[in-house]
CSV table of C-alpha atoms in Angstrom, one decimal:
chain,number,residue,atom,x,y,z
A,1,MET,CA,0.0,0.0,0.0
A,2,TRP,CA,2.8,2.4,1.0
A,3,ARG,CA,4.6,1.5,-2.2
A,4,LEU,CA,1.5,2.5,-4.3
A,5,LEU,CA,1.0,5.8,-2.5
A,6,PRO,CA,3.6,7.8,-4.6
A,7,VAL,CA,2.0,6.6,-7.8
A,8,ILE,CA,-1.5,7.6,-6.6
A,9,LEU,CA,-0.3,11.0,-5.5
A,10,ILE,CA,1.4,11.6,-8.9
A,11,ALA,CA,-1.8,10.5,-10.8
A,12,PHE,CA,-4.0,13.0,-8.9
A,13,SER,CA,-1.4,15.8,-8.8
A,14,PRO,CA,-2.3,19.0,-10.7
A,15,PHE,CA,1.2,18.9,-12.4
A,16,ALA,CA,0.2,15.7,-14.1
A,17,GLY,CA,-2.5,17.4,-16.1
A,18,ALA,CA,-0.1,20.2,-16.9
A,19,GLN,CA,2.3,17.7,-18.2
A,20,VAL,CA,-0.3,16.1,-20.5
A,21,GLU,CA,-1.3,19.5,-21.8
A,22,SER,CA,2.3,20.5,-22.5
A,23,GLU,CA,2.9,17.4,-24.5
A,24,ALA,CA,-0.2,18.2,-26.6
A,25,LEU,CA,1.0,21.8,-27.4
A,26,PRO,CA,3.7,21.0,-29.9
A,27,GLU,CA,1.1,19.4,-32.3
A,28,GLU,CA,-1.2,22.4,-32.0
A,29,SER,CA,1.6,24.9,-32.4
A,30,VAL,CA,2.8,23.0,-35.5
A,31,GLU,CA,-0.7,23.3,-37.1
A,32,GLN,CA,-0.9,27.0,-36.2
A,33,THR,CA,2.6,27.5,-37.6
A,34,THR,CA,1.7,25.7,-40.8
A,35,SER,CA,-1.4,27.8,-41.2
A,36,ALA,CA,0.5,31.0,-40.5
A,37,GLN,CA,3.1,30.0,-43.1
A,38,LYS,CA,0.4,29.3,-45.7
A,39,ALA,CA,-1.3,32.6,-45.0
A,40,THR,CA,2.1,34.4,-45.2
A,41,ALA,CA,3.0,32.6,-48.5
A,42,TYR,CA,-0.4,33.6,-49.9
A,43,LEU,CA,-0.1,37.2,-49.0
A,44,GLU,CA,3.5,37.4,-50.3
A,45,GLY,CA,2.4,35.7,-53.5
A,46,THR,CA,-0.4,38.3,-53.9
A,47,ARG,CA,2.0,41.1,-53.2
A,48,GLU,CA,4.5,39.9,-55.7
A,49,LEU,CA,1.8,39.5,-58.4
A,50,LEU,CA,0.4,43.0,-57.8
A,51,SER,CA,3.9,44.5,-57.5
A,52,SER,CA,5.0,42.9,-60.8
A,53,ARG,CA,1.8,44.1,-62.4
A,54,VAL,CA,2.3,47.8,-61.4
A,55,ILE,CA,5.9,47.7,-62.6
A,56,ARG,CA,5.0,46.2,-66.0
A,57,LEU,CA,2.1,48.6,-66.4
A,58,SER,CA,3.9,51.7,-65.4
A,59,GLU,CA,6.8,50.9,-67.7
A,60,SER,CA,4.4,50.3,-70.6
A,61,VAL,CA,2.6,53.6,-69.9
A,62,ASP,CA,5.9,55.5,-69.7
A,63,SER,CA,7.2,54.0,-72.9
A,64,LEU,CA,4.0,55.0,-74.7
A,65,PHE,CA,3.8,58.5,-73.4
A,66,GLY,CA,7.5,59.0,-74.0
A,67,ASN,CA,8.5,60.7,-70.7
A,68,ALA,CA,12.0,60.8,-69.3
A,69,ARG,CA,11.4,58.0,-66.8
A,70,ALA,CA,11.1,55.5,-69.7
A,71,ASP,CA,14.4,56.7,-71.2
A,72,ASP,CA,16.2,56.6,-67.9
A,73,GLN,CA,15.3,52.9,-67.3
A,74,LYS,CA,16.8,51.8,-70.7
A,75,ASN,CA,20.4,50.8,-71.1
A,76,THR,CA,20.6,52.6,-74.4
A,77,SER,CA,20.6,56.3,-75.4
A,78,THR,CA,17.5,57.8,-76.8
A,79,LEU,CA,17.1,60.7,-79.2
A,80,ARG,CA,13.7,62.5,-79.4
A,81,VAL,CA,12.7,65.1,-82.0
A,82,SER,CA,9.3,66.7,-81.3
A,83,GLN,CA,7.0,69.4,-82.6
A,84,THR,CA,3.8,70.7,-80.9
A,85,TYR,CA,0.9,72.6,-82.5
A,86,TYR,CA,-1.9,74.1,-80.5
A,87,ILE,CA,-5.2,76.0,-80.5
A,88,ARG,CA,-5.2,78.2,-77.4
A,89,ARG,CA,-7.6,81.1,-76.5
A,90,GLY,CA,-8.8,80.9,-80.0
A,91,ASN,CA,-5.4,81.3,-81.6
A,92,LEU,CA,-3.4,78.9,-83.7
A,93,GLY,CA,0.2,78.4,-82.9
A,94,ALA,CA,3.2,76.1,-82.6
A,95,ASP,CA,6.0,75.6,-80.1
A,96,ASP,CA,9.6,75.7,-81.3
A,97,PRO,CA,10.7,72.3,-82.5
A,98,GLY,CA,13.2,70.6,-80.2
A,99,THR,CA,15.5,67.7,-79.8
A,100,SER,CA,16.6,65.8,-76.7
A,101,LEU,CA,19.3,63.2,-76.3
A,102,ASN,CA,19.1,61.1,-73.2
A,103,LEU,CA,22.2,59.2,-72.2
A,104,PHE,CA,22.4,56.3,-69.7
A,105,LEU,CA,25.3,56.5,-67.3
A,106,PRO,CA,25.8,53.1,-65.6
A,107,ASN,CA,28.8,54.0,-63.5
A,108,LEU,CA,26.8,54.8,-60.3
A,109,LYS,CA,24.9,51.5,-60.6
A,110,ARG,CA,28.2,49.5,-61.0
A,111,TRP,CA,29.7,51.3,-58.0
A,112,GLU,CA,26.7,50.5,-55.8
A,113,ARG,CA,26.7,46.9,-56.8
A,114,ALA,CA,30.4,46.7,-56.1
A,115,VAL,CA,29.9,48.1,-52.6
A,116,GLN,CA,27.1,45.6,-52.0
A,117,ASP,CA,29.4,42.7,-53.0
A,118,LYS,CA,32.2,43.9,-50.7
A,119,ILE,CA,30.1,44.3,-47.6
A,120,GLN,CA,27.8,41.3,-48.6
A,121,LEU,CA,24.5,43.2,-48.4
A,122,PRO,CA,21.4,41.4,-49.8
A,123,LYS,CA,20.7,42.5,-53.3
A,124,PRO,CA,17.3,44.2,-54.0
A,125,GLY,CA,14.6,41.8,-55.1
A,126,ALA,CA,16.2,38.7,-53.5
A,127,GLY,CA,13.3,36.6,-52.5
A,128,SER,CA,12.7,33.2,-51.0
A,129,ALA,CA,14.0,30.0,-52.6
A,130,GLY,CA,10.5,29.3,-53.9
A,131,THR,CA,10.2,32.4,-56.1
A,132,SER,CA,11.2,32.2,-59.7
A,133,SER,CA,14.0,34.3,-61.2
A,134,SER,CA,11.5,36.0,-63.6
A,135,SER,CA,9.4,37.0,-60.6
A,136,GLU,CA,12.4,38.4,-58.9
A,137,ALA,CA,13.3,40.4,-62.0
A,138,ASP,CA,9.8,41.8,-62.2
A,139,THR,CA,9.7,42.9,-58.6
A,140,GLU,CA,13.3,44.0,-58.2
A,141,GLU,CA,13.6,47.4,-56.5
A,142,ARG,CA,16.0,49.0,-59.0
A,143,LEU,CA,19.1,50.8,-57.8
A,144,TRP,CA,20.0,54.4,-58.4
A,145,ASP,CA,20.2,55.4,-62.0
A,146,LEU,CA,22.3,58.4,-63.1
A,147,ASN,CA,21.4,59.8,-66.5
A,148,SER,CA,22.4,62.9,-68.5
A,149,GLU,CA,20.2,64.7,-71.0
A,150,THR,CA,21.3,67.3,-73.6
A,151,GLY,CA,19.4,69.0,-76.3
A,152,LEU,CA,18.4,72.1,-78.1
A,153,VAL,CA,15.3,74.1,-79.0
A,154,VAL,CA,15.3,75.3,-82.6
A,155,ALA,CA,14.5,79.0,-82.1
A,156,ILE,CA,16.1,82.4,-82.7
A,157,PRO,CA,18.4,82.4,-80.8
A,158,VAL,CA,18.9,78.7,-80.4
A,159,ASN,CA,18.3,77.5,-76.8
A,160,TYR,CA,20.5,74.5,-75.8
A,161,PHE,CA,20.5,72.7,-72.4
A,162,ALA,CA,22.1,70.0,-70.4
A,163,ARG,CA,20.7,68.1,-67.4
A,164,LEU,CA,22.0,65.5,-64.9
A,165,ARG,CA,19.3,63.3,-63.3
A,166,LEU,CA,19.5,60.9,-60.4
A,167,ARG,CA,16.6,58.5,-60.1
A,168,ARG,CA,15.4,55.5,-58.1
A,169,ASN,CA,12.3,53.4,-58.2
A,170,PHE,CA,11.2,51.5,-55.1
A,171,LEU,CA,8.2,49.4,-54.0
A,172,TRP,CA,6.1,50.3,-51.0
A,173,GLY,CA,3.4,47.7,-50.4
A,174,TYR,CA,1.3,47.6,-53.6
A,175,PHE,CA,2.6,51.0,-54.8
A,176,GLU,CA,5.6,51.7,-57.0
A,177,ASN,CA,7.3,55.0,-56.3
A,178,SER,CA,9.7,56.8,-58.7
A,179,PHE,CA,11.9,59.6,-57.2
A,180,PHE,CA,14.3,61.8,-59.1
A,181,GLU,CA,16.5,64.8,-58.4
A,182,GLN,CA,17.6,66.8,-61.5
A,183,ILE,CA,19.9,69.8,-62.0
A,184,GLY,CA,20.2,71.5,-65.3
A,185,TRP,CA,21.5,74.5,-67.2
A,186,SER,CA,20.1,76.1,-70.3
A,187,LYS,CA,21.2,79.1,-72.3
A,188,LYS,CA,17.7,80.7,-71.8
A,189,ASP,CA,17.0,80.1,-68.1
A,190,GLU,CA,20.5,79.2,-66.8
A,191,TRP,CA,20.5,77.0,-63.6
A,192,GLU,CA,17.4,75.1,-62.7
A,193,GLU,CA,16.6,72.2,-60.3
A,194,ARG,CA,13.7,69.8,-60.2
A,195,THR,CA,12.5,67.3,-57.6
A,196,SER,CA,9.8,64.7,-58.4
A,197,LEU,CA,8.0,61.8,-56.6
A,198,THR,CA,5.5,59.8,-58.7
A,199,THR,CA,3.4,57.0,-57.0
A,200,ASP,CA,1.7,54.3,-59.2
A,201,TYR,CA,-0.9,51.7,-58.3
A,202,ALA,CA,-2.3,49.1,-60.8
A,203,ILE,CA,-6.1,49.0,-60.5
A,204,SER,CA,-6.2,46.3,-63.1
A,205,ARG,CA,-4.0,44.9,-65.8
A,206,ASP,CA,-4.6,47.8,-68.1
A,207,LEU,CA,-5.6,50.7,-65.7
A,208,LEU,CA,-3.0,52.6,-63.8
A,209,PHE,CA,-3.6,55.2,-61.0
A,210,ARG,CA,-0.7,57.7,-60.7
A,211,PHE,CA,-0.2,60.6,-58.3
A,212,VAL,CA,2.4,63.2,-59.2
A,213,ASN,CA,4.3,65.6,-56.9
A,214,GLU,CA,6.9,67.9,-58.4
A,215,ALA,CA,8.8,71.0,-57.5
A,216,ASN,CA,10.8,73.3,-59.8
A,217,TRP,CA,13.3,75.9,-58.7
A,218,ALA,CA,14.8,78.3,-61.2
A,219,MET,CA,18.0,78.9,-59.3
A,220,THR,CA,19.1,81.8,-61.4
A,221,ASN,CA,15.8,83.5,-61.9
A,222,ARG,CA,14.7,82.8,-58.3
A,223,ASP,CA,11.3,81.3,-59.4
A,224,PHE,CA,9.7,78.4,-57.5
A,225,ASP,CA,6.6,76.4,-58.5
A,226,THR,CA,5.0,73.1,-57.7
A,227,HIS,CA,2.7,70.6,-59.5
A,228,HIS,CA,0.4,68.1,-57.8
A,229,GLY,CA,-2.4,65.8,-58.9
A,230,PRO,CA,-3.7,62.4,-60.0
A,231,SER,CA,-3.8,60.7,-63.3
A,232,LEU,CA,-5.9,57.7,-64.5
A,233,ILE,CA,-4.2,56.0,-67.4
A,234,ARG,CA,-5.7,53.2,-69.5
A,235,THR,CA,-3.7,51.2,-72.0
A,236,LEU,CA,-6.0,50.5,-75.0
A,237,SER,CA,-3.5,48.4,-76.9
A,238,GLU,CA,0.2,47.8,-77.1
A,239,ASP,CA,0.5,51.0,-79.2
A,240,SER,CA,-2.1,53.3,-77.7
A,241,ALA,CA,-3.1,54.7,-74.3
A,242,LEU,CA,-5.4,57.3,-72.8
A,243,SER,CA,-4.5,59.5,-69.8
A,244,GLN,CA,-7.0,61.6,-67.8
A,245,ASP,CA,-5.2,64.1,-65.6
A,246,PHE,CA,-5.9,66.8,-63.0
A,247,ARG,CA,-3.1,69.2,-61.9
A,248,TYR,CA,-3.0,71.8,-59.2
A,249,ASN,CA,-0.2,74.2,-59.8
A,250,THR,CA,1.3,76.7,-57.3
A,251,LYS,CA,3.8,79.5,-57.6
A,252,LEU,CA,6.0,81.3,-55.0
A,253,ILE,CA,5.4,85.1,-55.2
A,254,GLY,CA,7.4,87.0,-52.7
A,255,SER,CA,7.4,84.9,-49.5
A,256,ALA,CA,4.0,83.3,-50.0
A,257,MET,CA,2.7,80.4,-52.1
A,258,TYR,CA,-0.3,81.2,-54.4
A,259,SER,CA,-2.6,79.0,-56.5
A,260,GLU,CA,-1.4,79.4,-60.0
A,261,SER,CA,-3.8,77.2,-62.0
A,262,PHE,CA,-6.1,74.2,-62.1
A,263,VAL,CA,-5.9,72.1,-65.2
A,264,LEU,CA,-8.1,69.2,-66.4
A,265,SER,CA,-6.8,67.4,-69.5
A,266,SER,CA,-6.9,64.1,-71.4
A,267,THR,CA,-4.0,62.9,-73.6
A,268,PHE,CA,-4.4,60.2,-76.2
A,269,THR,CA,-1.2,58.8,-77.6
A,270,GLN,CA,-0.8,56.5,-80.6
A,271,ARG,CA,2.4,54.8,-81.8
A,272,LEU,CA,2.3,54.3,-85.5
A,273,PRO,CA,3.2,51.0,-87.3
A,274,MET,CA,6.7,52.4,-87.9
A,275,GLN,CA,7.1,52.1,-84.1
A,276,TRP,CA,9.3,55.2,-83.9
A,277,ILE,CA,6.6,57.8,-84.7
A,278,TYR,CA,4.3,58.9,-81.9
A,279,LEU,CA,1.2,61.1,-82.2
A,280,LYS,CA,-0.4,62.8,-79.1
A,281,THR,CA,-3.6,64.8,-78.8
A,282,THR,CA,-4.4,66.7,-75.6
A,283,PRO,CA,-7.6,68.8,-75.1
A,284,SER,CA,-7.5,70.7,-71.8
A,285,LEU,CA,-9.6,73.0,-69.6
A,286,SER,CA,-7.7,75.3,-67.3
A,287,TRP,CA,-8.5,77.9,-64.6
A,288,SER,CA,-5.4,80.2,-64.2
A,289,ARG,CA,-4.7,83.2,-61.9
A,290,GLU,CA,-3.6,85.1,-65.0
A,291,ASP,CA,-7.1,84.9,-66.5
A,292,GLY,CA,-8.9,85.5,-63.2
A,293,PHE,CA,-9.6,81.8,-62.9
A,294,THR,CA,-12.1,81.9,-65.7
A,295,PRO,CA,-12.2,78.6,-67.8
A,296,ALA,CA,-10.1,78.5,-70.9
A,297,TRP,CA,-10.0,75.7,-73.5
A,298,ALA,CA,-6.9,74.5,-75.4
A,299,LEU,CA,-6.0,71.7,-77.8
A,300,TYR,CA,-2.4,70.4,-78.2
A,301,MET,CA,-1.2,68.1,-81.0
A,302,THR,CA,2.4,66.7,-80.8
A,303,VAL,CA,4.4,64.7,-83.3
A,304,GLU,CA,7.4,63.0,-81.8
A,305,LEU,CA,10.2,60.9,-83.5
A,306,VAL,CA,12.1,58.5,-81.3
A,307,PHE,CA,15.5,57.0,-82.2
A,308,GLY,CA,17.4,54.5,-80.1
A,309,ASN,CA,14.3,53.3,-78.2
A,310,GLU,CA,14.5,49.5,-77.4
A,311,ASP,CA,10.8,49.2,-78.3
A,312,SER,CA,11.4,50.6,-81.8
């Protein structure tokens, strides 16, 4: 009887139940961990899909609309020749024809990658072992790009310019952000500086929401202005797209910022079968401080020839 007493005490002890529960916990925790891993994998897969979608869509849009961002992201130089005609305030006119040569400078990218290799930092876009290389390439947060741009405006007298631009694209959740800092000099306006941050979100495979924030400082002429607003851009085909835009523009006068204008516009761009000729049509409605914020219509038509573009 006395020999059985320790066994009986242990069986009815509260620590015995605790021991049974502690032995059951590992199985439950494994199930919870597996569920958490599946949920995390699903969320990460969704994020990668949406991230790659916004990158592909923004690059397609920029290539069609021919802005500097598309040229900066190519490893080739691009020469653009453009001419714009307009109907504004009931008057026909045309801007001076211009050319722009955008040069890709890979030295900064090579230097940054060399630094990463030396101090063994993880490279941007490095994912888990289960992600494919193509997915990593699509979702890669690109390094800093350094580009130069030179050109001239065919006017009397001729206005020529040179610019140096530092740019980086980075992902933030489901949004792709493009930041650049640019400093330039022109014969007409001398030294100027521009800072820009553009945020993109892919609503669907062919519909992009974009928000633009930009500040321009004419360092020599001491002028400062900003531009803000959303755009809704739909790709209609591989060679055409439609952008609907709203911009709120401000200007520094003295020591105070004033509303300079509000502009509603819509730009349709079409790449011709030759692939190096682009046609753009932009009707706009604006309210400017210069006109007492009364509405004014305008229509712009641009012909642009692109040489050296990888898509052409």
